Structures are given as C-alpha cells and as structure tokens.
Short mmCIF file of C-alpha atoms in Angstrom, two decimals:
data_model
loop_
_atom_site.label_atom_id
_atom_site.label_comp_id
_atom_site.label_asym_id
_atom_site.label_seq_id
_atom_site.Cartn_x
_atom_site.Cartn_y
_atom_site.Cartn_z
CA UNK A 471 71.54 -49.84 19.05
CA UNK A 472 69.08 -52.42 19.39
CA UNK A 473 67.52 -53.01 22.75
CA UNK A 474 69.01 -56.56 23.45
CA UNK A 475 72.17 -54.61 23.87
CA UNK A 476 70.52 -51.76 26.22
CA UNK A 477 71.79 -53.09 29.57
CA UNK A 478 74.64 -54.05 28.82
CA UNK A 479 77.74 -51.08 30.02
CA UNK A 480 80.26 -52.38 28.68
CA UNK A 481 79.00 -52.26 24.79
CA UNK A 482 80.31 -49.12 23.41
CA UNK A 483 78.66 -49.66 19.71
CA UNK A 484 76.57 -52.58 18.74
CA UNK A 485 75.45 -52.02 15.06
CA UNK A 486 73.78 -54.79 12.95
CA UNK A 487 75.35 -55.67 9.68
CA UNK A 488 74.86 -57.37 6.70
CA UNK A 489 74.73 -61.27 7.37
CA UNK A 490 77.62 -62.82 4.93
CA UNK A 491 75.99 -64.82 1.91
CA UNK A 492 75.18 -68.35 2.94
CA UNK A 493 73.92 -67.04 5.70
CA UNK A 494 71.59 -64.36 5.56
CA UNK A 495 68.84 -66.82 6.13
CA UNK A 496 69.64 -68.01 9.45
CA UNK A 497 71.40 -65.69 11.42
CA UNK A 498 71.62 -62.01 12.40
CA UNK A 499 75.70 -60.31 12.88
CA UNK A 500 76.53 -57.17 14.67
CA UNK A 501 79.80 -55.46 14.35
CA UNK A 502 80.39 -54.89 18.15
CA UNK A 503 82.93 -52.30 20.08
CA UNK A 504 82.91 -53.27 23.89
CA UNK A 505 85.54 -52.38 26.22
CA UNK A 506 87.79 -54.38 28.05
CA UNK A 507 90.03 -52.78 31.23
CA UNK A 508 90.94 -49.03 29.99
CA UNK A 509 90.77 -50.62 26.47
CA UNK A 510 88.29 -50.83 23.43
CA UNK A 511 88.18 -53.72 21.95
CA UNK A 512 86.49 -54.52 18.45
CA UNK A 513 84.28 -57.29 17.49
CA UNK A 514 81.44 -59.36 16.49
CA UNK A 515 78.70 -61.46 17.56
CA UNK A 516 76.53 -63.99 15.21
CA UNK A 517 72.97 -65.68 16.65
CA UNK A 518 70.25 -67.74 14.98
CA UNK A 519 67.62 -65.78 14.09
CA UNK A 520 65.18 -67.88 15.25
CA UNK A 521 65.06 -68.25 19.17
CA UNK A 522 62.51 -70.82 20.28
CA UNK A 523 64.83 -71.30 23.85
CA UNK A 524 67.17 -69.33 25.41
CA UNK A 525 71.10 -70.31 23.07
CA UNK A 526 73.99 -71.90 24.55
CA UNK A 527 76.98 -69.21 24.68
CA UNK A 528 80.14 -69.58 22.38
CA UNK A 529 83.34 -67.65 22.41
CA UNK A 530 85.33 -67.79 19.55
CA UNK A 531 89.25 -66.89 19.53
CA UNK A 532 90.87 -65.84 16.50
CA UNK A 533 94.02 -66.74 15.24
CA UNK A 534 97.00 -64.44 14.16
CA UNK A 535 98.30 -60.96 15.47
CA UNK A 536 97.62 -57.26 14.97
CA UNK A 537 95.91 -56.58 11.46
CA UNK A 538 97.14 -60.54 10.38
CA UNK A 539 93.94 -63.37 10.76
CA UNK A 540 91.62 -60.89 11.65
CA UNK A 541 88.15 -62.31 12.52
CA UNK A 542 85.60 -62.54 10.08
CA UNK A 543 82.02 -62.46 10.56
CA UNK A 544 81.99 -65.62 8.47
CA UNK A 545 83.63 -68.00 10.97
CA UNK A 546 81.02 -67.07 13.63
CA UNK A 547 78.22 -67.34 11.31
CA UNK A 548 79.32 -71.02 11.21
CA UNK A 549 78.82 -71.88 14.48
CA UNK A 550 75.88 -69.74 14.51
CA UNK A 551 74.18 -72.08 12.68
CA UNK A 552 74.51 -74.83 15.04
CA UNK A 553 72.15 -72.80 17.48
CA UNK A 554 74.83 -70.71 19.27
CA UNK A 555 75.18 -67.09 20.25
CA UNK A 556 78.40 -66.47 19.36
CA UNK A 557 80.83 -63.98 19.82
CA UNK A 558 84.64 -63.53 19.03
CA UNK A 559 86.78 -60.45 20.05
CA UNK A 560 89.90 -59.02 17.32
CA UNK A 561 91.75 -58.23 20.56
CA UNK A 562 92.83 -55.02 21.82
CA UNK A 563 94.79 -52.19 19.53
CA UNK A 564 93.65 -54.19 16.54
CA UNK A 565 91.06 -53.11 13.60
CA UNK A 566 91.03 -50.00 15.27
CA UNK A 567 90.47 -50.95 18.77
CA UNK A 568 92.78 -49.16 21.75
CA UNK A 569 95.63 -50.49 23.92
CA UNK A 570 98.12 -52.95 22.43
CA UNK A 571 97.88 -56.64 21.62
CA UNK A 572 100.99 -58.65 23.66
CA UNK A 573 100.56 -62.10 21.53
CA UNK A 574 98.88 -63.58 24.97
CA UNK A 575 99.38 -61.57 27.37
CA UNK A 576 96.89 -59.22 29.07
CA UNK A 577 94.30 -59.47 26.20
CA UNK A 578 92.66 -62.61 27.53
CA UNK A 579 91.10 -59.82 29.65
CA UNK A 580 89.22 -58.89 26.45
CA UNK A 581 88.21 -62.71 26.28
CA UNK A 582 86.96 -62.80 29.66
CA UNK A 583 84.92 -59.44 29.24
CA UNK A 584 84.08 -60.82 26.38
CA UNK A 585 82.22 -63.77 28.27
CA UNK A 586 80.87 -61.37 30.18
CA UNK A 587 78.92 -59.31 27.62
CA UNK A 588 77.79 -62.60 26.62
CA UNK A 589 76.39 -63.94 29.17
CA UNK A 590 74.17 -60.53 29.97
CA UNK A 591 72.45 -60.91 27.05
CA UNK A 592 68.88 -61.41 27.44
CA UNK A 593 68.21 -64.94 24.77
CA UNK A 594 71.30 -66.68 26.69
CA UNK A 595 71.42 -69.42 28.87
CA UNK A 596 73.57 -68.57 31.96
CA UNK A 597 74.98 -71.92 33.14
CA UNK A 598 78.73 -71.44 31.13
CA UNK A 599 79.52 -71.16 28.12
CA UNK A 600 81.95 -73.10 25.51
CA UNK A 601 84.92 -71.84 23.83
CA UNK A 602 86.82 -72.39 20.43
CA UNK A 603 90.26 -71.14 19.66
CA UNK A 604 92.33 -71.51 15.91
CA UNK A 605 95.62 -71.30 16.33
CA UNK A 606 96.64 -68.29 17.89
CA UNK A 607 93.35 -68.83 19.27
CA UNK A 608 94.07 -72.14 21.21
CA UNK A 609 97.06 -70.28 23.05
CA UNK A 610 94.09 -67.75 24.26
CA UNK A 611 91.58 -70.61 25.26
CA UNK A 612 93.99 -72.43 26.78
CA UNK A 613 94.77 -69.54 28.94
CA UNK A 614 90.97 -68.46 29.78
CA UNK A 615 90.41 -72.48 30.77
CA UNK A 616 92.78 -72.41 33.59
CA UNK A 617 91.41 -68.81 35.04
CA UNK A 618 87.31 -68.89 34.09
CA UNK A 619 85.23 -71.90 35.31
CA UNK A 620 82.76 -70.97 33.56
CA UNK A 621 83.96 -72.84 30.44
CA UNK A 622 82.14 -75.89 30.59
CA UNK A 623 83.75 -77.63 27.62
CA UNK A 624 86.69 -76.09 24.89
CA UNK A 625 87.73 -76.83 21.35
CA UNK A 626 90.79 -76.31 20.05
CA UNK A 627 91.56 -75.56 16.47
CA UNK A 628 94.84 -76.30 15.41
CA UNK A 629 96.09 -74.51 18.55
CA UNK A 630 99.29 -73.10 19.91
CA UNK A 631 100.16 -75.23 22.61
CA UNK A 632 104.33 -74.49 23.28
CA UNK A 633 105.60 -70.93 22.68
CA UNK A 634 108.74 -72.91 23.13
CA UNK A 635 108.29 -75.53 20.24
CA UNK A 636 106.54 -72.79 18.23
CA UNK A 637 109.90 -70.14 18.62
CA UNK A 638 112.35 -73.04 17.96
CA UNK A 639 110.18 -74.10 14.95
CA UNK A 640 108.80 -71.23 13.54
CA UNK A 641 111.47 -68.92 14.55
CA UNK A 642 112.23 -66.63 11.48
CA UNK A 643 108.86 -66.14 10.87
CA UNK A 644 107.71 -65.68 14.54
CA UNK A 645 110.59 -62.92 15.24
CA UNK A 646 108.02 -60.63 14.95
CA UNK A 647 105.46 -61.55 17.09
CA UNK A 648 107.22 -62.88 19.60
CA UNK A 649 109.85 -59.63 19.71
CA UNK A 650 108.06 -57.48 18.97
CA UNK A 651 104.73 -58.21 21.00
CA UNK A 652 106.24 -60.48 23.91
CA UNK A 653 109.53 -58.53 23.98
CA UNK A 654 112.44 -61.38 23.40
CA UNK A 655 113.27 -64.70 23.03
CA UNK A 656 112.49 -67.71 25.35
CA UNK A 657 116.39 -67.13 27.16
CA UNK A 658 115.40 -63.71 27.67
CA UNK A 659 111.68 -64.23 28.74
CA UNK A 660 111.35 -67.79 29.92
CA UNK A 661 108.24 -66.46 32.59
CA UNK A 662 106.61 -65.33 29.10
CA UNK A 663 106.88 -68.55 27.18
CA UNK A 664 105.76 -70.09 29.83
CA UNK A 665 103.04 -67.80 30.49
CA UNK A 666 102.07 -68.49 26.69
CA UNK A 667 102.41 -72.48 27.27
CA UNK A 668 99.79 -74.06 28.40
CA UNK A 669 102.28 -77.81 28.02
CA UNK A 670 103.67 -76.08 30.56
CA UNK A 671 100.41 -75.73 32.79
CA UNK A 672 98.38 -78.58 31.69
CA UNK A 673 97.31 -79.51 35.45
CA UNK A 674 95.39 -76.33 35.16
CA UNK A 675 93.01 -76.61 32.87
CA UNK A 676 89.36 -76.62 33.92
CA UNK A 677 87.33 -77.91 31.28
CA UNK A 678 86.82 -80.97 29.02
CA UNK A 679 88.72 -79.88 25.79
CA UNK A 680 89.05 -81.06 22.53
CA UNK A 681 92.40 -80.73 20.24
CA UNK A 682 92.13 -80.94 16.28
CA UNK A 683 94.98 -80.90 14.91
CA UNK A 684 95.86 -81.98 11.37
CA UNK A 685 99.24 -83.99 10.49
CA UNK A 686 100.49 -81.17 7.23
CA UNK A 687 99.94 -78.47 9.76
CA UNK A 688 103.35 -76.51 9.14
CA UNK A 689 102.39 -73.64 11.16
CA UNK A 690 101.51 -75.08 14.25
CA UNK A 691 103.33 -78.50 14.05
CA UNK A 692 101.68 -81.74 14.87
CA UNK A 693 104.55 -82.01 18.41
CA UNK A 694 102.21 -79.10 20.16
CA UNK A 695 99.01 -81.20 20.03
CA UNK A 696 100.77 -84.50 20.48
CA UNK A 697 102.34 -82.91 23.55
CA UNK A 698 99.43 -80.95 25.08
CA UNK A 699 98.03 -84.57 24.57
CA UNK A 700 100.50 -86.33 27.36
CA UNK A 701 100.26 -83.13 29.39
CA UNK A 702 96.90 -83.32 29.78
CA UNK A 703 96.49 -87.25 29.86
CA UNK A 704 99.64 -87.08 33.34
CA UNK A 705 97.17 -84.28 34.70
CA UNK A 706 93.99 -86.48 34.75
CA UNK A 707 92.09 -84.13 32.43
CA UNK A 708 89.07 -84.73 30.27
CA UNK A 709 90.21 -84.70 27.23
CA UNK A 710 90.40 -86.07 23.38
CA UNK A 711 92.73 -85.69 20.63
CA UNK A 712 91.66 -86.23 16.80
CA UNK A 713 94.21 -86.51 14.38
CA UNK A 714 92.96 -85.41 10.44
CA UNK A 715 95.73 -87.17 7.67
CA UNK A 716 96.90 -84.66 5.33
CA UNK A 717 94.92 -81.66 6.87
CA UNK A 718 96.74 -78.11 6.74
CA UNK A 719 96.53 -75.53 9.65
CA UNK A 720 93.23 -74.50 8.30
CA UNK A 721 91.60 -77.75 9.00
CA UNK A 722 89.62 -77.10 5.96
CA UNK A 723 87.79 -80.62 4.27
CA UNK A 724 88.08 -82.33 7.43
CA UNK A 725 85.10 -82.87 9.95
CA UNK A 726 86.58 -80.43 12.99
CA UNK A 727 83.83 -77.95 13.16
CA UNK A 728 81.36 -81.33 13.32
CA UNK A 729 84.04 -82.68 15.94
CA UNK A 730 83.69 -79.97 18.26
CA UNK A 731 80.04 -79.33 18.20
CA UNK A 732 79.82 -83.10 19.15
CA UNK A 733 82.02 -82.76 22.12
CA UNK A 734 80.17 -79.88 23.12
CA UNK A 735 76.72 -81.84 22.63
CA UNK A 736 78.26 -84.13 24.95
CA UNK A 737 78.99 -81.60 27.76
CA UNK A 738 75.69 -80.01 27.64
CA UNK A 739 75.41 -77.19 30.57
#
C-alpha cells in the first residue's frame, strides 16, 4: 500500500491500478476497499499526478443499484483532471463489498466515511469538500447535503430528486429497486419515499448546488429537476438550474461537467 494511505484506519486495501487510456498522463487511480459502519465498501480514488498545492476534495456518487451503473475509474479520472482528488464509493454489498445496498438508505454512511478518508489524506486541503451525484447519485448527494456541512458546494447530474415522481413514472422498471431494496411502494412506505426525496426536504439543504438536467432525460424526467428547482427557490437556497435541449440522462455532448466545475470555481473553500 503506498504510504499516503498509511494513516489512514479505515482503508482496508488501497492498490494502484492502471490509469484508463486518455489518462495515463495526468493522473494516478487506486482501486480502494475502505470500510464503512460493520461494512466494506469498494471503491476508487483518481488525483493529478502532479501536486504543486495541496487539491480541493471531490466526492463522486454513482448512479444505479447493486451490480447495475457501477463506477468506473473513468468518470473520476475526468474530474481528476480538473485538479481534484477524487473519490467515489460502489456502495455497500456491491462489486464485492459487504452489507446490503437499500437504494438510499443507510449507505450514505459509506458517502460520509467516504469524505472522511478523503479528507485524511495528506495532498488535501481540509476546508470541505464538493460533491457530484448522476442520477442515482443526486438522490445520495442530496441526502449527504442536508446531514454534512462540510459540502461547500454540490452538482447534480441528472439527479433523482422525487422517489414519488420517479415510482409513479418509472414504475415497471423501478419495481425492483424500489421492492426489492426499499421494501414497498410509496402507500406502504411513505417515511421511505420521503426519506429518498429530497423535494420533500428542500429547506434542508446546506450547500450551493447545481442541477443539470437535460429535457430527453426519460429516466429521470425533466418534473424532478424542475421541481427540486421551486423547492429550493421557496427555501431561500443557493442554487441554479441549467436546462440542456435534447440531452439524454447521460448528459453526454452537453457542457455539464464544464457547468459544474464552474460553480465549484465559484464557491472556492
């Protein structure tokens, strides 16, 4: 294990890997395993190579559930390369981590450990850190931005926003997840959707956040952002919503990535 994990407990396994092409020039991965309450979580973490001052922290939040939108190096290499230290958990039970994922429920521990590994690291500034979540992903930042204020600024990436809107919606295709990893349906769980909507919670969000959200998104529909957007606009909270015409759930071709690093550069810590 290489030192700058030495003094850190809660790293179980930090083992460098092969940088994904594109690139191998710039930064340095590790394929981490860290654990998180009685749990072991996997993972990985992406920085610059080149350290000339201490890096600005960023967690990343996949999308999906279980073995489906598992985190690849590649998205953290990304930001990476915009002078971050970034790392981005796969949740617990997943990839061959312990415990079991609940589709937002007690894995935003592994988030929050998650900040804390990061912020022990010895290259890292220690102010706060930002945070990005993609789909899935923006249900779990939303969540860890009304408990941590250490977030100083968030970006959301075509985000769950309503567990209610996204059930109604979505709801053949999210029987799964939200049956089989929540345990029922909104009449049966109501405290759980909720739980899982941050609409519903909007007053408690910490940081300044930005939601990108793209209008042919058909898995998390446009109504989630446009709502979070009046939630968070009656709360009095920092915030900005950009709208990309034609863009899918994956955002891809549209400036996002840019977008959030300039919100971020605008929030500096």
């Amino acid at each position: 294990m290489d030192k700058i994990w030495e003094n850190i407990s809660e790293i179980i396994r930090a083992d460098k890997m092969e940088t994904p092409e594109g690139f191998q020039e710039n930064v340095d991965v590790y394929s981490i395993r860290y654990s998180s309450d009685e749990c072991e979580v996997e993972g990985f973490a992406a920085f610059p190579k080149e350290k000339k001052e201490k890096l600005p922290v960023l967690i990343y939040n996949r999308g999906g559930n279980l073995e489906f939108g598992v985190l690849k190096p590649e998205t953290l290499c990304e930001y990476a390369s915009y002078g971050y230290a970034v790392l981005g958990s796969q949740y617990r039970g997943n990839c061959g981590g312990t415990g079991r994922e609940e589709f937002g429920g007690r894995e935003i521990n592994d988030v929050l450990h998650l900040t804390d590994i990061a912020l022990k690291l010895p290259f890292v500034r220690t102010e706060g850190v930002y945070m990005v979540g993609h789909s899935r992903g923006g249900m779990m930042t939303y969540q860890a931005c009304a408990i941590d204020s250490r977030i100083k600024a968030a970006g959301i990436h075509a985000g769950l926003a309503d567990s209610f809107i996204m059930y109604k919606r979505e709801r053949d295709s999210m029987l799964p997840e939200y049956h089989g990893l929540v345990g029922g349906s909104p009449e049966e769980l109501p405290e759980a959707f909720i739980h899982r909507s941050a609409t519903c919670w909007a007053d408690k969000i910490k940081p300044p956040i930005i939601i990108c959200q793209g209008t042919a998104d058909w898995r998390v529909v446009p109504e989630q952002a446009y709502k979070m957007d009046r939630e968070l606009t009656k709360a009095g909270k920092e915030h900005i919503l950009k709208i990309y015409e034609g863009a899918d759930h994956s955002l891809k071709g549209t400036s996002a990535v840019e977008d959030i690093i300039d919100w971020f550069a605008k929030h500096p810590l």
